[in-house]
XYZ file of C-alpha atoms in Angstrom:
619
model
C 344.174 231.736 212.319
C 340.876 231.763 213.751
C 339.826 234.532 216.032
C 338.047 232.490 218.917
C 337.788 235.187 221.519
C 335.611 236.716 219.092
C 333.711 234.288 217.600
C 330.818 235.344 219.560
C 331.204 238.842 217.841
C 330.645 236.737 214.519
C 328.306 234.512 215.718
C 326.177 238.027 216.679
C 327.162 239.509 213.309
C 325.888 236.298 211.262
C 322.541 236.293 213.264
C 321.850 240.210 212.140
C 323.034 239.403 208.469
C 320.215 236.534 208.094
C 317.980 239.094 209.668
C 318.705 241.307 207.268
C 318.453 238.687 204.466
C 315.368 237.540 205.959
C 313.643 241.342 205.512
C 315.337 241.783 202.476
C 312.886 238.754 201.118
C 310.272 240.302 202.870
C 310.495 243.654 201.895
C 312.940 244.507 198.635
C 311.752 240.691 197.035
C 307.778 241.448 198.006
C 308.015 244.893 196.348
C 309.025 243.574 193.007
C 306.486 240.563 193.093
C 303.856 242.942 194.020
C 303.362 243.977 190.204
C 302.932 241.000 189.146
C 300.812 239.399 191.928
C 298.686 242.775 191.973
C 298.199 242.542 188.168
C 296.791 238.792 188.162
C 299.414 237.816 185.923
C 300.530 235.527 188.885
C 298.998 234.137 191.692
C 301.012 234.777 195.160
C 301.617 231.572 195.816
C 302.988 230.991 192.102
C 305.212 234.147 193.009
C 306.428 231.799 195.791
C 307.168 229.183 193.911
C 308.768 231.494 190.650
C 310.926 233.275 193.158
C 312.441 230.316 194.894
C 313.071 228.500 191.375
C 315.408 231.698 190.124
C 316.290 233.497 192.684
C 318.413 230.097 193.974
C 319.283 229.692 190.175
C 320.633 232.687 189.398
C 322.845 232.863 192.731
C 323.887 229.671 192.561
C 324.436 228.905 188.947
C 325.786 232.485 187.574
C 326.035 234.413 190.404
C 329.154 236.301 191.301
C 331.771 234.626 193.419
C 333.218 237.732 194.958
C 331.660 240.709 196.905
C 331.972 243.991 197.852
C 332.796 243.358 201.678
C 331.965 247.060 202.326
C 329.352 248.443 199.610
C 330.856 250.582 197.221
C 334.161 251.522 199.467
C 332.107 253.475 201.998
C 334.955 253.047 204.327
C 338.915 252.464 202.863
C 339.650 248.969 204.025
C 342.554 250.894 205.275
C 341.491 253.000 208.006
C 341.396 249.788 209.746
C 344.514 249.768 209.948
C 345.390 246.424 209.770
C 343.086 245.308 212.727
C 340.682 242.269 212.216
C 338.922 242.416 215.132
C 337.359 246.383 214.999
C 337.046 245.072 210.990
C 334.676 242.037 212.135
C 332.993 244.406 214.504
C 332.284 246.626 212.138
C 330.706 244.846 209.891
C 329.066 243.057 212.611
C 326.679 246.555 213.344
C 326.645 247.509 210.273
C 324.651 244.241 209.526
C 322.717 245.113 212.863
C 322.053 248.383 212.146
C 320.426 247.573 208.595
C 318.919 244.289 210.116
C 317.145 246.018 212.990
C 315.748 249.332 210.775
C 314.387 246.977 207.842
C 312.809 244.135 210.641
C 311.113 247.456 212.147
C 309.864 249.013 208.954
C 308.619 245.109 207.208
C 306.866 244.642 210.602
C 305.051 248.336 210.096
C 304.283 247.907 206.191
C 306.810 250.610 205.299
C 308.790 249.600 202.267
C 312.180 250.954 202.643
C 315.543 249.876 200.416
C 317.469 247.358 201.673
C 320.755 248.480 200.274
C 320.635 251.823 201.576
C 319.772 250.921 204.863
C 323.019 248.778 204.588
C 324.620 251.664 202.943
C 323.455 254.257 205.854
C 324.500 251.962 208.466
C 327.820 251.130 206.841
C 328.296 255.051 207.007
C 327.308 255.318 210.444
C 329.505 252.538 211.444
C 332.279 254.353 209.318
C 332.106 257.440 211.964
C 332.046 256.129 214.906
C 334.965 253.587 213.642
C 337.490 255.486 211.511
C 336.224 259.135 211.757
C 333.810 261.131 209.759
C 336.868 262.105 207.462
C 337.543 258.511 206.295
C 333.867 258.155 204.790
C 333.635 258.546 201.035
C 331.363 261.473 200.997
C 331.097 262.635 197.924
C 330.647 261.362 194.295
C 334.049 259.163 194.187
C 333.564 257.769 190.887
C 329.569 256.921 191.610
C 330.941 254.792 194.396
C 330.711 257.469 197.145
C 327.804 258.092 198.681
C 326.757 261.310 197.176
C 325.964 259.405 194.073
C 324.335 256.956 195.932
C 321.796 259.109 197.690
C 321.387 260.583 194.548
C 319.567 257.515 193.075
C 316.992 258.288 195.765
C 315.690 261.005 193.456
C 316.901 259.935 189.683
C 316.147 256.279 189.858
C 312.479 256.714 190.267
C 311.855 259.358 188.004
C 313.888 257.719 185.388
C 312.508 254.643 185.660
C 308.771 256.221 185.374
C 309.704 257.655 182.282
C 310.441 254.437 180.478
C 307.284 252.517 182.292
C 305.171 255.376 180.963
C 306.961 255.678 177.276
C 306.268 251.540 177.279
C 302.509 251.661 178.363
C 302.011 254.440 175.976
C 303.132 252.856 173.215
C 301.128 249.948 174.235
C 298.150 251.948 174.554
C 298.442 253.623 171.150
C 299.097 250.796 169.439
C 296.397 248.232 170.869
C 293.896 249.755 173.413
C 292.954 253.120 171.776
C 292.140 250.711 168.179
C 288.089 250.027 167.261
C 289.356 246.284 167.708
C 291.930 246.353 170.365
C 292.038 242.349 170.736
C 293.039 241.383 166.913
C 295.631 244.173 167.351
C 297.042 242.771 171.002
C 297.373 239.377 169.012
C 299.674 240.264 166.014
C 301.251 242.724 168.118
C 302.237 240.485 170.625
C 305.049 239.704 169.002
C 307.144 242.760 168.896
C 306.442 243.401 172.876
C 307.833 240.096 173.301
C 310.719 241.249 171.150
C 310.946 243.627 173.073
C 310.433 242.351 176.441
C 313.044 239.445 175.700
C 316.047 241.835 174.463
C 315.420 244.304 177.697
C 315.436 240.893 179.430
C 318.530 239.293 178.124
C 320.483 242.571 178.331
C 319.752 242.456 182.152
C 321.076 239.443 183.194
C 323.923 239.136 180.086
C 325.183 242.982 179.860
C 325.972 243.365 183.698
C 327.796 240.832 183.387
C 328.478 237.207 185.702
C 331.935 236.505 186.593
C 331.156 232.943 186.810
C 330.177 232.882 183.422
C 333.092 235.181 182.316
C 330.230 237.638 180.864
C 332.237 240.127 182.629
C 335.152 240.157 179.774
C 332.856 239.752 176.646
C 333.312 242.473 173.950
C 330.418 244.674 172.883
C 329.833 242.865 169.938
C 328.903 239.906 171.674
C 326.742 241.224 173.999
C 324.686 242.358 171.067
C 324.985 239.537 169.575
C 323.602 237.555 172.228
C 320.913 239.822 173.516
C 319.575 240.513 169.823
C 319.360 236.879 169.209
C 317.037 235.707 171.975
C 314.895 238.639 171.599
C 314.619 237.914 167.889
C 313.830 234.064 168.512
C 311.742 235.196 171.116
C 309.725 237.141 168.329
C 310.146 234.226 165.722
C 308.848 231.968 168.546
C 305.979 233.808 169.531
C 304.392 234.436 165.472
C 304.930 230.898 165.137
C 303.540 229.674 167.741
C 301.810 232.270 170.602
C 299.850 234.152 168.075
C 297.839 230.903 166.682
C 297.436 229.668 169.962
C 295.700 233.180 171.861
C 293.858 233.882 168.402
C 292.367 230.405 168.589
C 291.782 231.438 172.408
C 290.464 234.676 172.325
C 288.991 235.691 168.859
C 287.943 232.249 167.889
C 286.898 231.662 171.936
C 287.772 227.711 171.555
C 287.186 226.796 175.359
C 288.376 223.265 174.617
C 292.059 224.531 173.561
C 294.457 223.553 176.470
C 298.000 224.840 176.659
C 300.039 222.040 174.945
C 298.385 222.427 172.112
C 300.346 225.779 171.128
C 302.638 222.845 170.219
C 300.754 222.756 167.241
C 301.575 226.404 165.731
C 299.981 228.034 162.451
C 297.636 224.567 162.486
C 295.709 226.258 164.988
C 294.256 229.039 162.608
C 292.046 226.426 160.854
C 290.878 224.745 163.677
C 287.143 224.835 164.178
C 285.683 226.485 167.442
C 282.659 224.395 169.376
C 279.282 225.544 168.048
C 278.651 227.004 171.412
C 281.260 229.171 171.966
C 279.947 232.461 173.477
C 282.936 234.008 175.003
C 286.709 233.570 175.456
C 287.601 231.945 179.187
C 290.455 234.196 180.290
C 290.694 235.441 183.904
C 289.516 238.464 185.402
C 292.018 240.745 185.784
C 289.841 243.161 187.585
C 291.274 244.920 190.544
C 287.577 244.925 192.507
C 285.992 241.926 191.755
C 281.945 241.680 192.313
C 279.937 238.239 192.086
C 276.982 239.062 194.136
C 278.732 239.514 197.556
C 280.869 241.863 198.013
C 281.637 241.050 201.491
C 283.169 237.861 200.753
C 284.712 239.387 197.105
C 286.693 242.375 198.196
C 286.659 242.432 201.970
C 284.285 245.176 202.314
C 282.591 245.755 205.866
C 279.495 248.625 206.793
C 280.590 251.235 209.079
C 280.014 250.527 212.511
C 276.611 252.195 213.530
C 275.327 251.840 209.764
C 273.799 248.454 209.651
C 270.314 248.254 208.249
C 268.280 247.883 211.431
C 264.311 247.146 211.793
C 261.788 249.732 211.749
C 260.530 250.046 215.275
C 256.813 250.384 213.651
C 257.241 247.805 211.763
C 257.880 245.324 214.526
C 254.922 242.552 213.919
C 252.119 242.693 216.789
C 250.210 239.978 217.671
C 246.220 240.370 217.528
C 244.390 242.032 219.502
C 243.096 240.401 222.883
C 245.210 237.465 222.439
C 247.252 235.905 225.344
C 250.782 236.986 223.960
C 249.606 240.607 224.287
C 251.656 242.617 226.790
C 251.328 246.087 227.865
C 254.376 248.001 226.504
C 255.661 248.893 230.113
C 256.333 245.389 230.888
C 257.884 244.328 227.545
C 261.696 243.036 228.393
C 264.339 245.190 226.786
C 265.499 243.673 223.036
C 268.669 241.188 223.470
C 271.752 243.321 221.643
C 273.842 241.291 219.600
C 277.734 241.567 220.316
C 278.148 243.683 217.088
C 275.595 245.769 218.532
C 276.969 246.062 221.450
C 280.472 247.128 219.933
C 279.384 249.682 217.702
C 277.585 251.266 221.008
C 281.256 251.075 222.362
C 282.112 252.792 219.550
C 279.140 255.811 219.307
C 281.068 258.634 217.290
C 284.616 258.391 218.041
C 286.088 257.702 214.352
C 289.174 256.185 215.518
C 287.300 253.725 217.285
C 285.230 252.658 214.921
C 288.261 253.044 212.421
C 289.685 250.164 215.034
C 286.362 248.209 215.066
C 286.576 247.869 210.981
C 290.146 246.582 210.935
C 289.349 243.895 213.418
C 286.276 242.614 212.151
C 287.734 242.464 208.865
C 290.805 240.409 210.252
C 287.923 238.408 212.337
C 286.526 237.187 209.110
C 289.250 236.391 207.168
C 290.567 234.160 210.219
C 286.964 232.642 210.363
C 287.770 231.585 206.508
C 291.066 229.961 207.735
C 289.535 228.109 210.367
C 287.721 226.139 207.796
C 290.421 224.664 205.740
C 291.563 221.238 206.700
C 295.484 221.866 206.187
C 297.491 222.456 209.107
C 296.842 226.294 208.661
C 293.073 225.404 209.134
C 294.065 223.184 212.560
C 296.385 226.088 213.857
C 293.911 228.973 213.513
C 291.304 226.694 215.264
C 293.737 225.780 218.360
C 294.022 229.396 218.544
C 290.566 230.083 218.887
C 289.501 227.380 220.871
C 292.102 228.241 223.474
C 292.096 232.049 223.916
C 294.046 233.926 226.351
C 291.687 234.504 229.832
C 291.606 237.116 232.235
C 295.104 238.791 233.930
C 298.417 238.391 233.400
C 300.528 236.224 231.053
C 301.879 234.506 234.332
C 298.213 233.390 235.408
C 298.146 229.478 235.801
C 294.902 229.312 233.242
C 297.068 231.496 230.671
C 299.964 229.531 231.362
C 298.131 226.440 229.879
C 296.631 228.209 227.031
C 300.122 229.443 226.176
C 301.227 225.731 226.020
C 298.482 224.681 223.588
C 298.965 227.553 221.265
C 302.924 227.931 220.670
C 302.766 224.530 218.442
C 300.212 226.773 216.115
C 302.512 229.708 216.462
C 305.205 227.614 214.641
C 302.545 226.780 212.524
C 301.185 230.203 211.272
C 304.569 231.224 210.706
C 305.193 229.352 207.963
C 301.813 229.226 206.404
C 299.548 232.141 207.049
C 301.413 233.692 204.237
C 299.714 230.844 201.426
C 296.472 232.013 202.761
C 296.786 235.884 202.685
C 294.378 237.689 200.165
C 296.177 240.283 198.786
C 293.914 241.866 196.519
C 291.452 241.867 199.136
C 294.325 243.665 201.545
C 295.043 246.050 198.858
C 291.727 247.200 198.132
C 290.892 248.364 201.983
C 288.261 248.437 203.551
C 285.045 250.254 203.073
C 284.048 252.661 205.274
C 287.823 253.707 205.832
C 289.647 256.715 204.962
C 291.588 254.556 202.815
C 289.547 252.560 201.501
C 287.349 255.455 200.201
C 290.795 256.904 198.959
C 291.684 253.241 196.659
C 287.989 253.931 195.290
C 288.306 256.908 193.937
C 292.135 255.893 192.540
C 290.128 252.964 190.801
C 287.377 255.396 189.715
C 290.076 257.471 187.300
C 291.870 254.297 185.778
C 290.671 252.885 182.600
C 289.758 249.183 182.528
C 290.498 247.155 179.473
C 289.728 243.927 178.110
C 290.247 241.010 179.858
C 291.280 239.145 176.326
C 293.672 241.991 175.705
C 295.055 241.974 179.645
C 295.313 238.129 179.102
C 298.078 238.603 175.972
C 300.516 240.766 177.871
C 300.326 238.834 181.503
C 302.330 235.872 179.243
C 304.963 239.065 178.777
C 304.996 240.049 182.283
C 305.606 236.503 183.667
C 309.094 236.633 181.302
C 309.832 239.609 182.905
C 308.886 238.691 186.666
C 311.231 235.779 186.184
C 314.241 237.565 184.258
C 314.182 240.255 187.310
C 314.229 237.257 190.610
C 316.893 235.388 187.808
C 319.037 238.868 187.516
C 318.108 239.505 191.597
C 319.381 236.451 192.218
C 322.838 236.375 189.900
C 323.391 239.947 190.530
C 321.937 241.436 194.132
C 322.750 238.131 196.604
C 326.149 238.584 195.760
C 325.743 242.243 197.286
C 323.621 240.913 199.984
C 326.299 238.289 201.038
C 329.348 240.825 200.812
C 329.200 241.735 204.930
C 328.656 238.772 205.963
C 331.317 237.416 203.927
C 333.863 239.566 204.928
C 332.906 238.746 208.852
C 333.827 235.208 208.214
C 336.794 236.431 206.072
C 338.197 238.622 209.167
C 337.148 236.065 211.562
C 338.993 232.678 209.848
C 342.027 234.266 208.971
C 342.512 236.800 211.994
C 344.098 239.188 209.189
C 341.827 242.338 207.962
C 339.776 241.600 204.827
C 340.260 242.771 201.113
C 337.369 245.371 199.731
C 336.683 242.251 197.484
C 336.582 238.913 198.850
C 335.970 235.617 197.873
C 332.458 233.827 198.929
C 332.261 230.062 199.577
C 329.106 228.813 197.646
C 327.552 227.791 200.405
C 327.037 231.211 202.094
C 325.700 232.673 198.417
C 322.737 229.198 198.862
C 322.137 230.271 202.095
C 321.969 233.893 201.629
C 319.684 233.086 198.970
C 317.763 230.530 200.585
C 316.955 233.146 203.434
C 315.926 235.785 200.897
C 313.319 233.692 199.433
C 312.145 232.593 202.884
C 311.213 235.665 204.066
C 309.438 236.822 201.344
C 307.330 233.402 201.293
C 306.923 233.406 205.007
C 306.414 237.315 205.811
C 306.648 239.235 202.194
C 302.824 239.643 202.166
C 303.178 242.446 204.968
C 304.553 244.875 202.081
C 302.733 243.391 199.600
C 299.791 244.767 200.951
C 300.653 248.381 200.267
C 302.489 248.164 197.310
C 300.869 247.322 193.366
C 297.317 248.407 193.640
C 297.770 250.616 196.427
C 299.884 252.999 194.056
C 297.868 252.474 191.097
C 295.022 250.338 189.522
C 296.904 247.568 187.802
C 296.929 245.534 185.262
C 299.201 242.269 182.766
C 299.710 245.527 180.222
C 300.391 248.190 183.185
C 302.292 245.911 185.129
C 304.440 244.160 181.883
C 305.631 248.158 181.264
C 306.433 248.812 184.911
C 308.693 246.317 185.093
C 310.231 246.617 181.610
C 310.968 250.748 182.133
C 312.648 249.522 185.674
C 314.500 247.012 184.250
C 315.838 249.580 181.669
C 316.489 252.202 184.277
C 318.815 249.061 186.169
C 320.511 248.717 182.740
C 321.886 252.678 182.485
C 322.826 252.548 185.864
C 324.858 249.774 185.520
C 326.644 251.299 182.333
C 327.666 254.317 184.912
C 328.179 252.358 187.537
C 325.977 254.341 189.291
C 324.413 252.662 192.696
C 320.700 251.774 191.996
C 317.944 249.953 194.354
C 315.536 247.706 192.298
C 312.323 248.386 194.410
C 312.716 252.449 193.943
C 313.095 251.537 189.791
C 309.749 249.890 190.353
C 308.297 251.930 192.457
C 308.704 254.813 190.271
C 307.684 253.097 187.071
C 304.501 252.278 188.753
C 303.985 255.865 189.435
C 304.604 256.903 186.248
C 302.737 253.881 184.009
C 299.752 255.062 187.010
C 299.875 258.931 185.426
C 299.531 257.531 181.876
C 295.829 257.572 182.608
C 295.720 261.266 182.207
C 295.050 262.317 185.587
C 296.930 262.418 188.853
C 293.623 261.172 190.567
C 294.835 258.099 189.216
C 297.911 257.481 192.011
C 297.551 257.347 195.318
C 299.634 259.914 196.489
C 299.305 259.828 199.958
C 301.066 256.616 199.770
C 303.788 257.643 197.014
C 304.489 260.141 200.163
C 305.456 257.865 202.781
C 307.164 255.747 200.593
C 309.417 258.251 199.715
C 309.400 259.554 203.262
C 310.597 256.093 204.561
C 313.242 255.972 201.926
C 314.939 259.157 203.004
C 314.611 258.411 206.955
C 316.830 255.330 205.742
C 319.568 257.198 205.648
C 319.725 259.107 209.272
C 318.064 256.357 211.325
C 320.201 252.743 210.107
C 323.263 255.453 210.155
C 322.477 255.992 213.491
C 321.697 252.455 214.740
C 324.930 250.802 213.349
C 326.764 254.145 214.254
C 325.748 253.980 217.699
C 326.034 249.921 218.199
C 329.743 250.984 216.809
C 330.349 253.424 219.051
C 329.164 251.920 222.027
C 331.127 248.595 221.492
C 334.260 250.652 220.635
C 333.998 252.743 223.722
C 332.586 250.783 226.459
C 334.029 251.777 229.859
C 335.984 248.969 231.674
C 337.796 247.836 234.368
């Protein structure tokens, strides 16, 4: 029996659980692009594409169909005591508690867990709803959530050890060699050996219910996961190793991708006469081609602009009738950059300000002139700025009018536009941009021929990890929400399992990938190079070691979070340079720092909303 005096308590509660889908995209999903994107391997608008294609694949065709409705048993579905309504409430803040900490930390650039913050808030709600001695506080089988706070700390280290123990051996064995790029090319094929076995153990060993993976023996688990990886080795010597040596060491310019088609006939064919060099990109974290400006977003200081030597300021001859006497000589006409970095004068902060903006001036300035409706939205915007006084004003009124259309319109686009290698590098003249320098400075740069071989590994892995997100996390994702709708159909308290109607798993899913397409280039931003300098062979091992680290986990049933397995391995592929100049640290800090204020601030959001709701004063 439906619950219709509450459906506005689910109606509420479904609104703060696509929220929290939403930043989930934009936050957990962006983080785990970011190696890739910030690599080169993939463009960001490819990620877009990739992560839409299997995250919706994986949730809808092997993707559980039954969730935890409260994450790991938090709270014993008993201590409800057989009452629906607190039950939908519950789980109703809990969603708003995550949903509101996540929105605030996407919006700042802080990359925080998404699961915790559920987890916290879950916990907070748990106090304030059943009493501090209902919560599962301690280990509980790795379900309580001692062990799951303690992932905060072993996941990440973990996790770096593998990224690091993969680059290494990818260093030793290919980019410490006299010839580095013949040994990348008929090595290629045990890293995708590897790379496809780590892979198919992900998304086959944890198992989908749909599939009935979940009930395999061992035996075929191995089975399976041993055979792609070998085909996937047989594959590539057949066919990958002709085709990049024809590429690379041969430098045949005319070779196009369907002709790998063609296998070990590629070893005789004949370069062009002219070939010179192999056309690969440029993996390159700071790109120069003769402007750096428009390359890498670079601005001068305020105040440091070349200016004209006043003695060198060209005087007319002698006698003639443009000479003036100096005291009647009109002041010089200031330019408005001029004039702002007067504004300025020595306060650092305000020419810290000045930077940012200008830098954001120009890259809208570059939007304006594209002739999609991005291009036509950034141009209503500047041709109708807000005027003088307050938002109420007649003449802002108006301009309001013309410019919510382009609103709409940025929204959805500004995202396809964003730079984020240029947003990653800084800004000169910045404390952080001086800081990403001399990160760069320590890293050492490779071939772009040898980078070019592994980005073809790290694109199998970028898509096995969205494929295993999508099968695997969604589900998790989904469970609240699923259990408001449960509580709220049936009028009868929900089961710690509960069945999910496919269509909230596509919409779930759906959501996830919207917000990282729409908004995910907010954490982008800071994540990838802003750890480390990266690269197809840094980035391939980052992902592999957290994609191992997800694996052990799982075999413990131990609670893990995806973007702190990734985060770690990029620390710790980052320290494989030899120094620990090569990480930004400062940023590994707040990372961290936002990860553990998870826990006390959604705890206290959902705990309060919980509380409040439970104990409002009435009539």
């Amino acid at each position: 029996m439906v619950m219709s005096e509450f459906t506005y308590v689910f109606a509420f509660g479904t609104m703060f659980a696509l929220l929290e889908a939403f930043n989930n995209g934009a936050n957990d999903v962006a983080n785990a692009w970011a190696t890739s994107v910030s690599s080169r391997s993939v463009t960001y608008r490819q990620a877009m594409i990739l992560c839409l294609v299997f995250e919706m694949t994986g949730a809808l065709a092997v993707g559980a169909r039954t969730a935890s409705t409260i994450k790991n048993g938090i709270i014993p579905i008993a201590a409800f005591n057989g009452n629906a309504g607190v039950q939908l409430l519950a789980f109703a803040c809990a969603s708003a508690g995550a949903a509101i900490w996540v929105m605030w930390c996407t919006r700042n650039s802080a990359h925080v867990s998404s699961t915790y913050s559920l987890v916290s808030s879950i916990a907070g709600v748990g106090v304030a709803a059943v009493g501090a001695h209902n919560v599962e506080w301690g280990w509980s089988g790795g379900s309580g959530l001692g062990a799951i706070f303690a992932g905060l700390c072993m996941a990440p280290c973990i996790s770096g050890l593998f990224g690091a123990a993969i680059f290494m051996l990818i260093k030793m064995v290919v980019h410490v060699r006299k010839d580095p790029l013949k040994w990348a090319v008929f090595t290629s094929p045990g890293f995708f050996l590897i790379a496809g076995t780590i892979c198919t153990l992900s998304i086959v060993y944890k198992g989908s219910p749909n599939l009935g993976l979940d009930k395999r023996p061992a035996w075929f688990i191995a089975s399976v996961t041993l055979g792609v990886g070998f085909g996937l080795f047989i594959l590539s010597g057949l066919f990958f190793v002709p085709y990049v040596h024809c590429k690379v060491v041969k430098k045949d310019y005319t070779l196009k991708l369907w002709d790998i088609w063609q296998g070990p006939a590629l070893f005789t064919r004949e370069p062009p006469s002219d070939a010179s060099e192999a056309r690969v990109p440029n993996y390159a974290v700071i790109q120069h081609a003769g402007d750096d400006d428009q390359d890498i977003g670079e601005l001068t200081a305020p105040g440091k602009e070349q200016t004209k030597d006043p003695e060198a300021i060209e005087k007319s001859p002698s006698g003639s009738d443009t000479d003036v006497p100096a005291e009647k000589s009109k002041p010089a006409t200031k330019s408005l950059a001029q004039l702002e970095d007067a504004v300025a004068g020595g306060n650092p902060q305000a020419q810290y300000r000045l930077l940012l903006k200008r830098a954001e001036a120009k890259h809208h300035a570059e939007l304006r002139e594209k002739r999609g409706p991005l291009g036509w939205a950034m141009r209503v915007l500047h041709n109708h700025p807000m005027g003088a006084g307050s938002i109420y004003e007649l003449h802002n009124l108006k301009a309001l009018c013309m410019r919510l259309p382009a609103y709409v319109v940025i929204a959805f686009l500004y995202g396809l536009y964003y730079d984020i290698h240029r947003a990653q590098v800084g800004i000169l003249g910045t404390p952080e941009g001086r800081r990403m320098d001399r990160v760069y400075s320590h890293a050492t740069k490779y071939q772009n021929e040898v980078e070019y071989l592994y980005s073809f590994v790290q694109i199998i892995t970028a898509c096995t990890a969205s494929f295993a997100h999508g099968a695997n996390d969604v589900g998790n994702a989904v469970g609240v929400w699923a259990g408001m709708y449960g509580a709220w159909r049936t009028g009868e308290t929900v089961a710690s399992k509960e069945e999910v109607p496919l269509w909230q798993i596509a919409v779930m899913a759906l959501t996830i990938c919207t917000g990282f397409i729409t908004y995910g280039y907010n954490i982008m931003k800071v994540m990838g190079n802003k750890l480390t300098y990266h690269s197809p062979s840094r980035g391939s091992s980052m992902e592999m070691g957290a994609a191992i680290t997800i694996l052990i986990f799982s075999q413990y049933k131990l609670p893990v979070s995806t973007s702190m397995c990734i985060t770690g391995a990029t620390v710790g592929v980052g320290l494989c340079n030899g120094t620990f100049k090569a990480v930004n640290w400062q940023r590994v800090g707040l990372l961290f720092f936002s990860w553990v204020m998870t826990i006390p601030i959604a705890g206290l959001i959902g705990g309060g909303l919980m509380g409040l709701a439970l104990n409002t004063p009435g009539y």
